[in-house]
Short mmCIF file of C-alpha atoms and ligand atoms in Angstrom, two decimals:
data_model
loop_
_atom_site.label_atom_id
_atom_site.label_comp_id
_atom_site.label_asym_id
_atom_site.label_seq_id
_atom_site.Cartn_x
_atom_site.Cartn_y
_atom_site.Cartn_z
CA UNK X 1 -19.26 12.45 -10.03
CA UNK X 2 -17.21 10.67 -11.16
CA UNK X 3 -14.62 8.56 -9.21
CA UNK X 4 -11.04 7.58 -9.14
CA UNK X 5 -11.09 3.27 -9.42
CA UNK X 6 -9.04 1.69 -6.37
CA UNK X 7 -6.80 -1.56 -6.76
CA UNK X 8 -5.39 -2.47 -3.32
CA UNK X 9 -2.84 -4.92 -3.72
CA UNK X 10 -2.25 -6.67 -0.29
CA UNK X 11 0.02 -9.77 1.07
CA UNK X 12 -1.37 -10.41 5.04
CA UNK X 13 -3.89 -9.09 7.75
CA UNK X 14 -5.07 -5.99 5.57
CA UNK X 15 -5.42 -3.58 8.40
CA UNK X 16 -4.66 -0.46 6.37
CA UNK X 17 -6.87 -2.00 3.51
CA UNK X 18 -9.32 -1.76 6.45
CA UNK X 19 -8.45 1.48 7.27
CA UNK X 20 -9.09 2.26 3.41
CA UNK X 21 -12.39 0.35 3.66
CA UNK X 22 -13.47 2.40 7.30
CA UNK X 23 -12.54 5.68 5.24
CA UNK X 24 -14.62 5.29 2.49
CA UNK X 25 -17.48 4.24 4.54
CA UNK X 26 -17.34 6.96 6.99
CA UNK X 27 -17.23 9.53 3.68
CA UNK X 28 -13.68 10.39 4.34
CA UNK X 29 -12.80 9.77 0.87
CA UNK X 30 -15.64 10.75 -1.90
CA UNK X 31 -13.38 10.58 -4.81
CA UNK X 32 -12.20 7.44 -4.38
CA UNK X 33 -14.42 4.05 -5.31
CA UNK X 34 -12.31 0.25 -3.97
CA UNK X 35 -12.97 -1.47 -6.63
CA UNK X 36 -10.57 -4.66 -6.36
CA UNK X 37 -8.11 -6.23 -3.87
CA UNK X 38 -5.40 -8.24 -5.39
CA UNK X 39 -3.20 -10.95 -2.50
CA UNK X 40 0.25 -12.39 -3.74
CA UNK X 41 -0.73 -14.87 -1.34
CA UNK X 42 -4.07 -17.06 -1.17
CA UNK X 43 -5.87 -17.45 2.85
CA UNK X 44 -4.93 -14.42 4.05
CA UNK X 45 -7.48 -11.92 6.43
CA UNK X 46 -7.13 -9.18 3.78
CA UNK X 47 -9.15 -11.33 1.16
CA UNK X 48 -11.99 -11.28 3.90
CA UNK X 49 -11.85 -8.10 4.81
CA UNK X 50 -12.76 -7.18 1.26
CA UNK X 51 -14.98 -10.12 0.46
CA UNK X 52 -17.18 -8.23 4.20
CA UNK X 53 -16.75 -5.09 2.25
CA UNK X 54 -17.91 -5.84 -0.73
CA UNK X 55 -15.12 -5.86 -2.52
CA UNK X 56 -14.25 -8.57 -5.51
CA UNK X 57 -10.60 -9.90 -4.14
CA UNK X 58 -8.43 -12.26 -5.68
CA UNK X 59 -5.40 -14.18 -5.10
CA UNK X 60 -2.94 -14.37 -7.34
CA UNK X 61 0.24 -15.95 -6.08
CA UNK X 62 3.68 -15.30 -8.12
CA UNK X 63 3.93 -19.31 -7.52
CA UNK X 64 1.60 -20.37 -9.57
CA UNK X 65 3.14 -18.57 -13.40
CA UNK X 66 5.92 -20.07 -14.65
CA UNK X 67 7.47 -16.52 -14.76
CA UNK X 68 7.33 -12.87 -13.53
CA UNK X 69 6.06 -11.52 -17.05
CA UNK X 70 3.24 -14.12 -16.90
CA UNK X 71 2.10 -13.05 -13.45
CA UNK X 72 2.25 -9.51 -14.16
CA UNK X 73 0.70 -9.70 -17.28
CA UNK X 74 -2.07 -11.72 -15.30
CA UNK X 75 -1.93 -8.62 -12.94
CA UNK X 76 -2.27 -6.06 -15.75
CA UNK X 77 -5.47 -7.60 -17.25
CA UNK X 78 -7.51 -7.58 -14.14
CA UNK X 79 -6.64 -3.99 -13.00
CA UNK X 80 -7.51 -2.82 -17.29
CA UNK X 81 -10.61 -4.78 -17.49
CA UNK X 82 -11.50 -3.02 -13.83
CA UNK X 83 -10.73 0.43 -15.45
CA UNK X 84 -8.71 1.03 -12.44
CA UNK X 85 -7.08 4.41 -11.72
CA UNK X 86 -4.81 4.30 -8.90
CA UNK X 87 -2.96 0.78 -7.47
CA UNK X 88 -2.28 1.36 -3.60
CA UNK X 89 0.09 -1.31 -2.18
CA UNK X 90 -0.61 -1.65 1.34
CA UNK X 91 1.88 -4.33 2.68
CA UNK X 92 1.76 -6.12 -0.48
CA UNK X 93 5.25 -8.10 -0.28
CA UNK X 94 5.76 -9.36 -3.92
CA UNK X 95 8.27 -7.44 -6.13
CA UNK X 96 6.75 -5.43 -8.95
CA UNK X 97 9.34 -5.27 -12.26
CA UNK X 98 10.65 -2.21 -13.71
CA UNK X 99 8.83 -3.02 -16.57
CA UNK X 100 5.55 -3.15 -14.94
CA UNK X 101 6.44 -0.11 -12.28
CA UNK X 102 7.44 2.35 -15.41
CA UNK X 103 3.25 1.33 -16.93
CA UNK X 104 1.76 3.38 -14.18
CA UNK X 105 3.86 6.98 -13.67
CA UNK X 106 2.44 8.42 -10.67
CA UNK X 107 -0.28 5.86 -10.47
CA UNK X 108 1.48 3.33 -7.65
CA UNK X 109 1.50 4.23 -4.39
CA UNK X 110 2.69 2.08 -1.22
CA UNK X 111 2.72 2.42 2.90
CA UNK X 112 6.27 2.21 4.39
CA UNK X 113 6.23 2.02 8.31
CA UNK X 114 9.22 4.60 8.60
CA UNK X 115 10.46 8.08 8.21
CA UNK X 116 11.80 7.53 4.52
CA UNK X 117 14.69 7.70 3.82
CA UNK X 118 15.50 6.14 7.55
CA UNK X 119 15.15 2.24 7.41
CA UNK X 120 13.81 1.05 3.96
CA UNK X 121 14.81 -0.28 0.38
CA UNK X 122 15.22 -3.50 -0.11
CA UNK X 123 14.38 -6.42 2.94
CA UNK X 124 12.87 -3.68 5.13
CA UNK X 125 9.10 -4.86 5.23
CA UNK X 126 6.43 -5.56 8.51
CA UNK X 127 8.20 -5.44 11.75
CA UNK X 128 11.98 -5.71 10.46
CA UNK X 129 11.73 -1.57 9.70
CA UNK X 130 10.82 -1.70 14.05
CA UNK X 131 13.19 -3.81 15.01
CA UNK X 132 15.94 -2.16 13.12
CA UNK X 133 14.81 1.47 14.55
CA UNK X 134 14.82 0.37 17.69
CA UNK X 135 18.53 -0.89 17.10
CA UNK X 136 19.66 2.15 15.20
CA UNK X 137 18.19 3.70 19.13
CA UNK X 138 16.14 6.65 17.28
CA UNK X 139 13.56 8.43 19.38
CA UNK X 140 11.47 8.97 16.81
CA UNK X 141 10.34 7.39 13.50
CA UNK X 142 6.51 7.36 11.28
CA UNK X 143 5.04 6.16 8.65
CA UNK X 144 5.54 6.89 4.77
CA UNK X 145 2.99 7.11 1.76
CA UNK X 146 4.76 7.75 -1.72
CA UNK X 147 5.23 7.13 -4.85
CA UNK X 148 6.51 3.43 -6.70
CA UNK X 149 8.89 3.91 -8.97
CA UNK X 150 11.96 1.80 -10.11
CA UNK X 151 13.89 2.11 -6.97
CA UNK X 152 12.46 0.33 -3.66
CA UNK X 153 10.92 2.96 -1.18
CA UNK X 154 12.64 5.85 -3.64
CA UNK X 155 9.55 7.29 -5.25
CA UNK X 156 8.54 10.60 -4.31
CA UNK X 157 6.87 10.81 -0.80
CA UNK X 158 3.45 11.96 -0.78
CA UNK X 159 2.69 12.17 3.14
CA UNK X 160 4.53 11.66 6.46
CA UNK X 161 3.58 11.21 9.76
CA UNK X 162 6.12 10.89 13.05
CA UNK X 163 5.15 8.93 15.97
CA UNK X 164 7.64 8.97 19.24
CA UNK X 165 9.50 5.36 20.61
CA UNK X 166 8.51 5.11 23.90
CA UNK X 167 10.21 3.52 26.95
CA UNK X 168 9.88 -0.30 27.03
CA UNK X 169 8.66 -0.69 23.24
CA UNK X 170 9.17 -3.20 21.55
CA UNK X 171 9.07 -4.19 17.39
CA UNK X 172 5.61 -5.56 18.52
CA UNK X 173 3.95 -2.75 20.18
CA UNK X 174 6.48 -0.13 17.87
CA UNK X 175 4.13 -1.58 14.86
CA UNK X 176 0.91 -1.06 16.44
CA UNK X 177 1.56 2.56 17.52
CA UNK X 178 2.65 3.72 14.07
CA UNK X 179 0.12 1.80 12.50
CA UNK X 180 -2.54 3.61 14.91
CA UNK X 181 -1.23 6.85 14.59
CA UNK X 182 0.37 7.05 11.53
CA UNK X 183 -0.34 4.48 8.54
CA UNK X 184 -3.69 4.09 9.36
CA UNK X 185 -4.67 7.93 9.73
CA UNK X 186 -2.14 8.70 6.56
CA UNK X 187 -3.11 6.17 4.03
CA UNK X 188 -6.68 7.08 3.34
CA UNK X 189 -6.11 11.00 3.41
CA UNK X 190 -3.22 10.23 0.51
CA UNK X 191 -5.65 7.71 -1.52
CA UNK X 192 -8.39 10.71 -1.32
CA UNK X 193 -5.59 13.63 -2.73
CA UNK X 194 -4.38 11.33 -5.71
CA UNK X 195 -8.19 10.17 -6.32
CA UNK X 196 -9.04 13.93 -6.30
CA UNK X 197 -6.22 15.31 -8.42
CA UNK X 198 -7.36 11.93 -10.90
CA UNK X 199 -11.23 13.13 -11.09
CA UNK X 200 -9.72 16.68 -11.56
CA UNK X 201 -7.58 16.12 -14.85
CA UNK X 202 -10.45 13.75 -15.99
CA UNK X 203 -12.27 16.30 -15.92
CA UNK X 204 -10.05 18.72 -17.58
C1 GAR W 1 2.30 -2.43 7.44
O1 GAR W 1 3.02 -2.02 8.40
C2 GAR W 1 2.60 -1.60 6.40
O2 GAR W 1 3.31 -0.87 6.31
C3 GAR W 1 4.17 -2.82 5.74
O3 GAR W 1 3.57 -3.89 5.79
C4 GAR W 1 2.40 -4.04 7.07
C5 GAR W 1 1.04 -4.40 6.09
O4 GAR W 1 0.14 -4.25 7.10
N1 GAR W 1 4.82 -2.62 4.68
C6 GAR W 1 5.97 -2.06 4.54
O5 GAR W 1 6.85 -2.78 5.32
C7 GAR W 1 6.47 -2.05 3.11
N2 GAR W 1 7.56 -1.78 2.72
P1 GAR W 1 -1.27 -4.60 7.30
O6 GAR W 1 -1.63 -6.31 5.84
O7 GAR W 1 -2.19 -5.00 8.27
O8 GAR W 1 -2.14 -3.17 6.28
#
């Protein structure tokens, strides 16, 4: 069976990448092949995780290119060389241009650590999202996997999962619970779902 070829874009620790690697080796993503990892930063642990799993992994820092155009051109070249079908943003902190995003309609997905449309959009990433949820005083938060379009966190929602906020939560404890209960569960499920659709479309 032909599998959908996946590129995972990362910037940091890569626990969501690890969730994908673990799901793939447990046979939970039969329609997906983790083919490429691109990091916006050198030396991050996500690159180690990829290498340990035998996935080709490269750091492509924006600052090593003169322009965003040149940077994205390099990424597109890598994606085309590997015949990538689906791009997964898993804690990727570099901003992709509208031009880049429009090249891959319904072929880029992102994981965001809140229930969109709460606590999302420009400036909401990582721990900041959980700080804002706690500051607001919501009782339930969660995670969302969505398609990426030109609007930050504005694309069609694929999967969401709610997580309870507990008495005494700090941004760090909340981040950990949202990852464990929602992100690491949702992302492999969403990747398999979209990969299966891609495989079925290719078979038609
Ligand atoms: C994750 O919590 C992810 O949802 C978040 O960054 C973290 C990356 O962790 N993404 C965003 O906030 C995007 N707006 P990881 O590197 O351990 O997967």
